PDB file of C-alpha atoms in Angstrom:
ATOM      1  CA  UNK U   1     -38.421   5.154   5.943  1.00  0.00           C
ATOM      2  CA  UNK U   2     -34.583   5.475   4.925  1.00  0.00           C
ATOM      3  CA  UNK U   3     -32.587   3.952   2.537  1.00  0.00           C
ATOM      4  CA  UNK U   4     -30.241   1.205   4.053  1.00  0.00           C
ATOM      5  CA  UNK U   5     -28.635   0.544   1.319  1.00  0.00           C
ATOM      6  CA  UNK U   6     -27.137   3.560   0.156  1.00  0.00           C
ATOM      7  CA  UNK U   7     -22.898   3.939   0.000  1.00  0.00           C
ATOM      8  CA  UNK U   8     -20.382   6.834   0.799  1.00  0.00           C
ATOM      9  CA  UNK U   9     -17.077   5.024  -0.623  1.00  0.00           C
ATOM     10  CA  UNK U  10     -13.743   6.742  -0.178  1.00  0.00           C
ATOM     11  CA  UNK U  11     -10.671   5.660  -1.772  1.00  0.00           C
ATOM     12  CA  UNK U  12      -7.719   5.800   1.131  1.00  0.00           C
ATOM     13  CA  UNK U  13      -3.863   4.407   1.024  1.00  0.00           C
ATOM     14  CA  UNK U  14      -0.722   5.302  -0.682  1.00  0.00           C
ATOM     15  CA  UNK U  15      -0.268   7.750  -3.853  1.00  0.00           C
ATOM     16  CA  UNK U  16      -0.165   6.375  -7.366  1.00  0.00           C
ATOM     17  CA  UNK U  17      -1.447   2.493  -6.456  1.00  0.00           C
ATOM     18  CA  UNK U  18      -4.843   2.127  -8.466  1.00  0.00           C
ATOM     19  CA  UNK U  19      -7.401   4.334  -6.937  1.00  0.00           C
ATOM     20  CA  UNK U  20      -8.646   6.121  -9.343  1.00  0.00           C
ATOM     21  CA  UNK U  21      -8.317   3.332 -11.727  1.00  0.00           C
ATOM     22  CA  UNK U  22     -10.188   1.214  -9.446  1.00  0.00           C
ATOM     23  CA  UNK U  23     -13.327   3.534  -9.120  1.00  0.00           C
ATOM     24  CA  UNK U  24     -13.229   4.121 -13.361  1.00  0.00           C
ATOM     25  CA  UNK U  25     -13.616   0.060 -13.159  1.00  0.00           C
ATOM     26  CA  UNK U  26     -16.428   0.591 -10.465  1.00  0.00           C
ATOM     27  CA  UNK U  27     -18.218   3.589 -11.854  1.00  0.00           C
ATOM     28  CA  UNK U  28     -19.029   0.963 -14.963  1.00  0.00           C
ATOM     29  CA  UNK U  29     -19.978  -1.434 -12.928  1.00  0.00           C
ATOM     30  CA  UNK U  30     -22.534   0.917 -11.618  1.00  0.00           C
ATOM     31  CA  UNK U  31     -23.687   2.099 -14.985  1.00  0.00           C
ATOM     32  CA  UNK U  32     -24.514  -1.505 -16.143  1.00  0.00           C
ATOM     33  CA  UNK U  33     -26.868  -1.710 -12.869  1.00  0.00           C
ATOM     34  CA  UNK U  34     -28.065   1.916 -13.680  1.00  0.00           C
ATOM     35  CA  UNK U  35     -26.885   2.911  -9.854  1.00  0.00           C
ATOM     36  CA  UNK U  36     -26.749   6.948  -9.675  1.00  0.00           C
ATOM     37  CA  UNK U  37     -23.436   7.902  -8.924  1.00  0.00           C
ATOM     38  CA  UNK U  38     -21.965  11.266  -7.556  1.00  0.00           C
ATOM     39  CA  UNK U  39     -18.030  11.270  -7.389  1.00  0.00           C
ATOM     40  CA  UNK U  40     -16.082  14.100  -5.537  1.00  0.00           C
ATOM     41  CA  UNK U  41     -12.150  14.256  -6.895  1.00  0.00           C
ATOM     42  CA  UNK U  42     -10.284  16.010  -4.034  1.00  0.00           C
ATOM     43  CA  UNK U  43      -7.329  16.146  -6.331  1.00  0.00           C
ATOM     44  CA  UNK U  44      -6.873  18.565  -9.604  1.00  0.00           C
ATOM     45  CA  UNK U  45      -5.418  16.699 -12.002  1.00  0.00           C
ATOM     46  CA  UNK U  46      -8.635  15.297 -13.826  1.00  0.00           C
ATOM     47  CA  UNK U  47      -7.427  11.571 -13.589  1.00  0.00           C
ATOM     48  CA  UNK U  48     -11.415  11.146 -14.329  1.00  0.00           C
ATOM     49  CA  UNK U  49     -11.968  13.016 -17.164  1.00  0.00           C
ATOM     50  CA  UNK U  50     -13.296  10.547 -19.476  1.00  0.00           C
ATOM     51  CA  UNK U  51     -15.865   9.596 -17.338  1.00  0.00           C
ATOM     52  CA  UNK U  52     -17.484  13.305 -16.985  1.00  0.00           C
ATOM     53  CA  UNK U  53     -20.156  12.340 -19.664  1.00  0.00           C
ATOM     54  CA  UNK U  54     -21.125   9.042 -17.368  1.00  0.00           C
ATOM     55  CA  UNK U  55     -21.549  10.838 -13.830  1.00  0.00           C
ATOM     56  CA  UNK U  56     -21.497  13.811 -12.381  1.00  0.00           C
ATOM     57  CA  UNK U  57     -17.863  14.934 -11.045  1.00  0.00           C
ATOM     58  CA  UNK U  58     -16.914  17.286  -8.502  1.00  0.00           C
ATOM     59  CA  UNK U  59     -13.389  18.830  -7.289  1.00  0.00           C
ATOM     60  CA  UNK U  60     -13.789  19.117  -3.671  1.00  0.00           C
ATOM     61  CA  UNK U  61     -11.057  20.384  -1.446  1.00  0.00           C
ATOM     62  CA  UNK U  62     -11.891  18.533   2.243  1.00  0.00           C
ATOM     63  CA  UNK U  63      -9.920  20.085   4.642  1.00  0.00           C
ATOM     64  CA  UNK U  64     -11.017  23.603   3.235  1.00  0.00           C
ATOM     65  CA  UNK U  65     -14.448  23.703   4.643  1.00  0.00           C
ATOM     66  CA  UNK U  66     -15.771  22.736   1.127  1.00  0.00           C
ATOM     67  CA  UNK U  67     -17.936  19.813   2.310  1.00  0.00           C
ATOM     68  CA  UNK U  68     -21.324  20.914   3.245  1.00  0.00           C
ATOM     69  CA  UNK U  69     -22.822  20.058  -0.142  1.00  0.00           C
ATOM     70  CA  UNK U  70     -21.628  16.789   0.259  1.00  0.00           C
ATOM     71  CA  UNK U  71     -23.684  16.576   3.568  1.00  0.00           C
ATOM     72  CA  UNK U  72     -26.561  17.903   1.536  1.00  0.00           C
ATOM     73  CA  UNK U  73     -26.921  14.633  -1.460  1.00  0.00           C
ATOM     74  CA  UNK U  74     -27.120  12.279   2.293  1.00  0.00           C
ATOM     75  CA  UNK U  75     -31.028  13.390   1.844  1.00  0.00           C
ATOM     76  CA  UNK U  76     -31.070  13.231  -2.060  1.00  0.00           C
ATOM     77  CA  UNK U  77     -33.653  10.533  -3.307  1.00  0.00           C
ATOM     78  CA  UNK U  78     -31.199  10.525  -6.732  1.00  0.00           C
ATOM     79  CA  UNK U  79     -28.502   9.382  -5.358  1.00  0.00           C
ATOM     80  CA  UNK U  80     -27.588   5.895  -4.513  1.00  0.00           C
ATOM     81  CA  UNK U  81     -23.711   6.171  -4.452  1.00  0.00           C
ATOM     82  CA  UNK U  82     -20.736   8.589  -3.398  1.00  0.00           C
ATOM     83  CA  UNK U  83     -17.280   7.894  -4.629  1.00  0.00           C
ATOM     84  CA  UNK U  84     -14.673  10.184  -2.781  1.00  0.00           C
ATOM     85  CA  UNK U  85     -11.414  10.056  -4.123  1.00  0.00           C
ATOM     86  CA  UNK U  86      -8.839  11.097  -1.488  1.00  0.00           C
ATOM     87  CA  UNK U  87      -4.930  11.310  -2.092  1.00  0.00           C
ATOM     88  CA  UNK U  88      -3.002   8.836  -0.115  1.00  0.00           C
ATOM     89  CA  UNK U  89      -0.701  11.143   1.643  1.00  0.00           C
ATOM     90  CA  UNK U  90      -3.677  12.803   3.653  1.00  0.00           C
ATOM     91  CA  UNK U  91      -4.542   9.927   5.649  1.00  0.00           C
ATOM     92  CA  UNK U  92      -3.727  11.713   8.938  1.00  0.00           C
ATOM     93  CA  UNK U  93      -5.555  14.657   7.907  1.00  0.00           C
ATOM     94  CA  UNK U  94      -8.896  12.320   6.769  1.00  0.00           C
ATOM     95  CA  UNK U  95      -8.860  10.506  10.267  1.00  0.00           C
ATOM     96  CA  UNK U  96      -9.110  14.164  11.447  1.00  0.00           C
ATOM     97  CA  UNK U  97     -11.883  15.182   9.469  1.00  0.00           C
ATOM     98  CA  UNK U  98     -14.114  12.194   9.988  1.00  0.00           C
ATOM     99  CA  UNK U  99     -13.810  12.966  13.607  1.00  0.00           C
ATOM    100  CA  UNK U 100     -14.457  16.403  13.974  1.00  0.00           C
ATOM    101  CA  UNK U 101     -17.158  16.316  11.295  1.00  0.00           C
ATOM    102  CA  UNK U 102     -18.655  13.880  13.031  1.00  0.00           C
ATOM    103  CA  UNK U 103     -19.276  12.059   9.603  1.00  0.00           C
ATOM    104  CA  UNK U 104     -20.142   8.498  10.819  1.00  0.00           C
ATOM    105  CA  UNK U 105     -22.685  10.133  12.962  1.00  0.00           C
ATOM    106  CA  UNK U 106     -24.170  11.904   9.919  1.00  0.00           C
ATOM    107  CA  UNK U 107     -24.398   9.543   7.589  1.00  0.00           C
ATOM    108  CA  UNK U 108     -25.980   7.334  10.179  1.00  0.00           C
ATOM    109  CA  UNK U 109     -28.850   9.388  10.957  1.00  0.00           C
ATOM    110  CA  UNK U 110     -29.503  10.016   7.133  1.00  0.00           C
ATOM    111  CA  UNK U 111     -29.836   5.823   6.610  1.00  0.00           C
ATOM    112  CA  UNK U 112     -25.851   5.983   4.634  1.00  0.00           C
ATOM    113  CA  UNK U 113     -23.209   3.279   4.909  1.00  0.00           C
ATOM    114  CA  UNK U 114     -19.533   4.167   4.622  1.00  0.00           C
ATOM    115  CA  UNK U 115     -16.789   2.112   3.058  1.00  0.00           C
ATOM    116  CA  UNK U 116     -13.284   2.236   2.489  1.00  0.00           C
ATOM    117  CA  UNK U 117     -12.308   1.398  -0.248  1.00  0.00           C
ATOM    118  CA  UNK U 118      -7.993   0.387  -0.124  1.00  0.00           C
ATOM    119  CA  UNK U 119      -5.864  -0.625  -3.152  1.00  0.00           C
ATOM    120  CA  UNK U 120      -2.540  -1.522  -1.502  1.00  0.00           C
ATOM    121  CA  UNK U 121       1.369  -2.563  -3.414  1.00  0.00           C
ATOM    122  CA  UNK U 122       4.319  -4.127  -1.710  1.00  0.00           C
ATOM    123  CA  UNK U 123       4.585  -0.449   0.609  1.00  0.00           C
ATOM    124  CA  UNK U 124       4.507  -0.817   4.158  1.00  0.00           C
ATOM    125  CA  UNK U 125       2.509   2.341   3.841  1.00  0.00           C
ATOM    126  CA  UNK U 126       0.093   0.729   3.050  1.00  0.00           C
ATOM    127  CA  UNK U 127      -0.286  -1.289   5.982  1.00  0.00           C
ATOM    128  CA  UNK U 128      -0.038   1.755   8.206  1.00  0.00           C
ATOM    129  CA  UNK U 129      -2.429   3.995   6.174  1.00  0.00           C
ATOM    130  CA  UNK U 130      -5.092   0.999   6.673  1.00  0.00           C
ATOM    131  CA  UNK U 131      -4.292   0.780  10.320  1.00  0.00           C
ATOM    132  CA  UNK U 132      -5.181   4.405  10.836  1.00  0.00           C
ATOM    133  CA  UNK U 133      -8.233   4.174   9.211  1.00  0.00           C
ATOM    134  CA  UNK U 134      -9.598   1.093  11.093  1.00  0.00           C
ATOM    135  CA  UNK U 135      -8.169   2.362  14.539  1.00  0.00           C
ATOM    136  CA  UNK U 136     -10.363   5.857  13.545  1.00  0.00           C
ATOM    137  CA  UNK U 137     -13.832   3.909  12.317  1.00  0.00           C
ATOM    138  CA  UNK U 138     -13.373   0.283  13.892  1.00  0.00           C
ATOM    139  CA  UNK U 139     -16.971  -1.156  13.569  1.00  0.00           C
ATOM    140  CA  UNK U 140     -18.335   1.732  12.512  1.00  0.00           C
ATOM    141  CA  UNK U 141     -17.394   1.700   8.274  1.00  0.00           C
ATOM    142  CA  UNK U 142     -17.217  -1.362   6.185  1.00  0.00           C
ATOM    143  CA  UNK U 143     -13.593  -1.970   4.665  1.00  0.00           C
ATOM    144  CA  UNK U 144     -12.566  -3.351   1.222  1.00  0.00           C
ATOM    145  CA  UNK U 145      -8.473  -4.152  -0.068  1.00  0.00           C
ATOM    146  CA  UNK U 146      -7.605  -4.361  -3.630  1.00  0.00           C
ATOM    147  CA  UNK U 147      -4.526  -6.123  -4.040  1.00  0.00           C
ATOM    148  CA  UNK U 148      -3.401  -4.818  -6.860  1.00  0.00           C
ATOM    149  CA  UNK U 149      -0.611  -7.226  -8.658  1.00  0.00           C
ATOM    150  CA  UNK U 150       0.835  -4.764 -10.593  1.00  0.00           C
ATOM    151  CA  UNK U 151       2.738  -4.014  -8.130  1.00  0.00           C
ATOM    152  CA  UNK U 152       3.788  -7.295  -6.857  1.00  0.00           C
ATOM    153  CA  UNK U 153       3.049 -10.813  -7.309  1.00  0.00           C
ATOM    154  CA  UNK U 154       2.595 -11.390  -3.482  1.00  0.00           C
ATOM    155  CA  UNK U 155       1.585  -9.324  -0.027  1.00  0.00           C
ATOM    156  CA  UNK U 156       3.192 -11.157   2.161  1.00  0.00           C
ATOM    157  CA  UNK U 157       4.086  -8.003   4.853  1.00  0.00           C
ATOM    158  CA  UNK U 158       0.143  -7.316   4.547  1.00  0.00           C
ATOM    159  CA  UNK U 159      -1.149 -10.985   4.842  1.00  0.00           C
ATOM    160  CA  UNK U 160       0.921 -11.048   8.201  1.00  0.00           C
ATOM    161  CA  UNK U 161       0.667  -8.255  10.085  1.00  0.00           C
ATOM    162  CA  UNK U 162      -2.519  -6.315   8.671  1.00  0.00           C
ATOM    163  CA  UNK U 163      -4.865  -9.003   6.731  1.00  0.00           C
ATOM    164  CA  UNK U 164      -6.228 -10.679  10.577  1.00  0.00           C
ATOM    165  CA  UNK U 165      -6.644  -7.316  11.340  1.00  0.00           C
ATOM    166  CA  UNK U 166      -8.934  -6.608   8.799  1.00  0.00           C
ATOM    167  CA  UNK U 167     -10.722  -9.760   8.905  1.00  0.00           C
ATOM    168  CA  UNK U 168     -11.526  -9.120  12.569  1.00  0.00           C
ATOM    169  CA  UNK U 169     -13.784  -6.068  11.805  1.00  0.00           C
ATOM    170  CA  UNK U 170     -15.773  -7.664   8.868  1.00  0.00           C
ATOM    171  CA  UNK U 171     -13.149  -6.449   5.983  1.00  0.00           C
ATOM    172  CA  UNK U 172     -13.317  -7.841   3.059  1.00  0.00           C
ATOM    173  CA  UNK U 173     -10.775  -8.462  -0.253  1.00  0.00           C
ATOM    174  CA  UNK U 174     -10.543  -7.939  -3.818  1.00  0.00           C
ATOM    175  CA  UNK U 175      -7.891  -8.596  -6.757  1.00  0.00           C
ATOM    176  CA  UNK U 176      -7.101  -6.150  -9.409  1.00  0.00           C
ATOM    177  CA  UNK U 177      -4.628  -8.621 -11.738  1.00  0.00           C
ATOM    178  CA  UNK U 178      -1.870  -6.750 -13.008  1.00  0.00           C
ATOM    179  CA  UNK U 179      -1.581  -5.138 -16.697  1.00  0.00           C
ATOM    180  CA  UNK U 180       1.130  -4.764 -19.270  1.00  0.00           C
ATOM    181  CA  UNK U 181       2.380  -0.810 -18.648  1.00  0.00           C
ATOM    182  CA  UNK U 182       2.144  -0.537 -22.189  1.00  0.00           C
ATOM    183  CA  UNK U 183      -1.269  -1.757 -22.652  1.00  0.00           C
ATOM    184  CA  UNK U 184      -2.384   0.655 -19.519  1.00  0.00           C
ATOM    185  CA  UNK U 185      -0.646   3.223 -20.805  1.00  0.00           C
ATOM    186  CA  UNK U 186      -2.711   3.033 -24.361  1.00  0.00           C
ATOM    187  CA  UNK U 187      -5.830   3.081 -22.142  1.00  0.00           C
ATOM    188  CA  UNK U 188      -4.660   6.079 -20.519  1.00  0.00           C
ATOM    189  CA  UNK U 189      -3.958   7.892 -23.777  1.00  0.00           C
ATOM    190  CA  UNK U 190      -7.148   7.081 -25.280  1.00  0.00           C
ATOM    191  CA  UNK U 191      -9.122   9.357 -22.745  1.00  0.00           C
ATOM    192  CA  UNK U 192     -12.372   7.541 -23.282  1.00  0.00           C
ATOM    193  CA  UNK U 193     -14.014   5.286 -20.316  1.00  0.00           C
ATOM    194  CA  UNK U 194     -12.439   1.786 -20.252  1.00  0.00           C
ATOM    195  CA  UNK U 195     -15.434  -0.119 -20.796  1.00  0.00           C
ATOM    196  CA  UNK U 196     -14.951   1.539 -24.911  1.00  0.00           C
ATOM    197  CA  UNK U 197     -11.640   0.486 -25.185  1.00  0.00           C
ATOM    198  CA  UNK U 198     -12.225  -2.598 -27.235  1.00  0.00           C
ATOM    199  CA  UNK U 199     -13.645  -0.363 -29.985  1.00  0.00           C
ATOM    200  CA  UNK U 200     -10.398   2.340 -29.881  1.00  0.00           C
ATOM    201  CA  UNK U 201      -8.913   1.634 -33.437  1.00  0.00           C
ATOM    202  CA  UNK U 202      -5.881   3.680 -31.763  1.00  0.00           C
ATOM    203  CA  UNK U 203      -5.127   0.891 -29.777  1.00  0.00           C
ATOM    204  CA  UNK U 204      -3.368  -2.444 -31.268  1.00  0.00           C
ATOM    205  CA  UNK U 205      -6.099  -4.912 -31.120  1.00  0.00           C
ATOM    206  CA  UNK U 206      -3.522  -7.567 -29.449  1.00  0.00           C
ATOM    207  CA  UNK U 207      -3.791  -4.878 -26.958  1.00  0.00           C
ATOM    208  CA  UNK U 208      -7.449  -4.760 -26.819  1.00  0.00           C
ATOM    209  CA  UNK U 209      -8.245  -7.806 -26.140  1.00  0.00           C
ATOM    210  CA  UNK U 210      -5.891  -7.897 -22.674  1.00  0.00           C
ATOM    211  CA  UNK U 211      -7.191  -5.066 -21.705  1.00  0.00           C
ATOM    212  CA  UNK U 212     -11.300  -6.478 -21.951  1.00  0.00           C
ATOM    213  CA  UNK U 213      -9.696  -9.405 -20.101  1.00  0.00           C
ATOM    214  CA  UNK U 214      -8.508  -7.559 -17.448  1.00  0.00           C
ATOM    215  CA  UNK U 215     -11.284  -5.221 -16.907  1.00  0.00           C
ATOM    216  CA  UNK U 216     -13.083  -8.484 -16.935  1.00  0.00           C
ATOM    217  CA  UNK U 217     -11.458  -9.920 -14.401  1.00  0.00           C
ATOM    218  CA  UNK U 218     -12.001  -7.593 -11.936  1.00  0.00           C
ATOM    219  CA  UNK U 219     -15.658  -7.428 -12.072  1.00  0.00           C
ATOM    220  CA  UNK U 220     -15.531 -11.009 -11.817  1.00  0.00           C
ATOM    221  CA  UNK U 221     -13.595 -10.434  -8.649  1.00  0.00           C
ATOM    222  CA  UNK U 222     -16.325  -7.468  -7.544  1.00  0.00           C
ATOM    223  CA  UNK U 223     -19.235  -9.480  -8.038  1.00  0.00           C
ATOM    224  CA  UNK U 224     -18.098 -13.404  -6.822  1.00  0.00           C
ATOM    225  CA  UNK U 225     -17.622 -11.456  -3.022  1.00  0.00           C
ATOM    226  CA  UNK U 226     -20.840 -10.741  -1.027  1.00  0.00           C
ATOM    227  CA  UNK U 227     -19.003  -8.715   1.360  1.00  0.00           C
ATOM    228  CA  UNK U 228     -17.663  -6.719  -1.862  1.00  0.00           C
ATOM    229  CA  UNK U 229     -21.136  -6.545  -3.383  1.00  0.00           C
ATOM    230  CA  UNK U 230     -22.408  -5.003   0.044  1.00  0.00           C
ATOM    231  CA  UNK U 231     -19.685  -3.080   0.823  1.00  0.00           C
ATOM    232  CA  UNK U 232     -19.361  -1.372  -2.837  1.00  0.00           C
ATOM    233  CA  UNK U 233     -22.970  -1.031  -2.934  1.00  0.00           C
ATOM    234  CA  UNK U 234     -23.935  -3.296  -5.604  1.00  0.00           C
ATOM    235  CA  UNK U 235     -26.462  -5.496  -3.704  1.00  0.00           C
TER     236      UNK U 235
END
């Protein structure tokens, strides 16, 4: 009998708003419930280098006929999640691909669930990036926001015109809480995984204790949502 429980999550939305930082906060969540993790980076600039030692990380060009070995882990009994980190500006291109790939179709037979995974700022991009997406899957994928409040202290263009629209097809939301450039910046440098940041003597320990907070804080924010905890694969 299949797996039901099993997660294809791809990263969608605008450039430069949290996505990769958002799956380095997931991929630990994973590791502290020992969930095997494969991540494909579509990108090339190694954003997710200090997590190489943790999973296994691919580059994977999408629209270059590159994906068949992603279609090939569906039956893999070692594999419980796929992270897919797309770039934000594709989004046209990704609607494309998950129709004539027929992915939802795929991952269906093979027992998969597919989620999107959003971080979203003040852009109206955003909102219309998420729009595509929904109009492409509707019913058919499982849909999670991060507001991330670095960005802005408020969504108010997305709470009006896009928020119903995500509640209507079972979407769910999550906060990242927003982090002193300088202290994210540190992080950055350090090149180790986040979670070992509040050992990195390199980094002011003033510093280190904001940044456990706010890693902190959005697990908390992960694992108080059931829809999150479904949708991300945690359950």
């Amino acid at each position: 009998m299949l797996k039901t429980n099993k997660r294809m999550i791809w990263t969608v939305g605008d450039s430069r708003v949290g996505k990769s930082t958002v799956i380095k906060l997931l991929i630990e969540i994973y590791q502290k419930q020992n969930k095997k993790v494969r991540v494909y980076d579509h990108d090339n600039r190694d954003r997710l280098l200090a997590y190489k030692d943790l999973v296994c990380i691919e580059k994977i060009d999408f629209f270059n006929k590159e994906t068949d070995r992603i279609f090939v882990e569906l039956v893999a009994d070692d594999i419980d999640i796929i992270l897919v980190d797309m770039p934000g500006q594709y989004t046209d291109k990704i609607c494309q691909y998950i129709i004539h790939s027929e992915l939802l179709a795929g991952l269906a037979e093979y027992g998969w669930n597919l989620t999107f995974l959003q971080p979203i700022s003040h852009r109206t991009d955003c909102i219309d990036y998420l729009n595509q997406i929904i109009q492409t899957a509707g019913n058919n994928a499982n849909y999670v926001v991060v507001k991330n409040y670095h960005f802005t202290p408020e969504f108010r263009e997305y709470d009006q015109k896009m928020r119903p629209n995500l509640l209507i097809v079972g979407g769910t939301e999550i906060e990242l809480t927003a982090l002193h450039r300088n202290h994210y910046q540190a992080m950055e440098k350090a090149g180790i995984p986040y979670s070992e940041v509040k050992d990195e003597k390199s980094i002011i320990l003033f510093w280190r204790s904001f940044i456990f907070q706010w890693i902190k804080r959005f697990r908390n924010s992960v694992m108080s949502n059931n829809l999150a905890i479904k949708y991300l694969g945690l359950d």
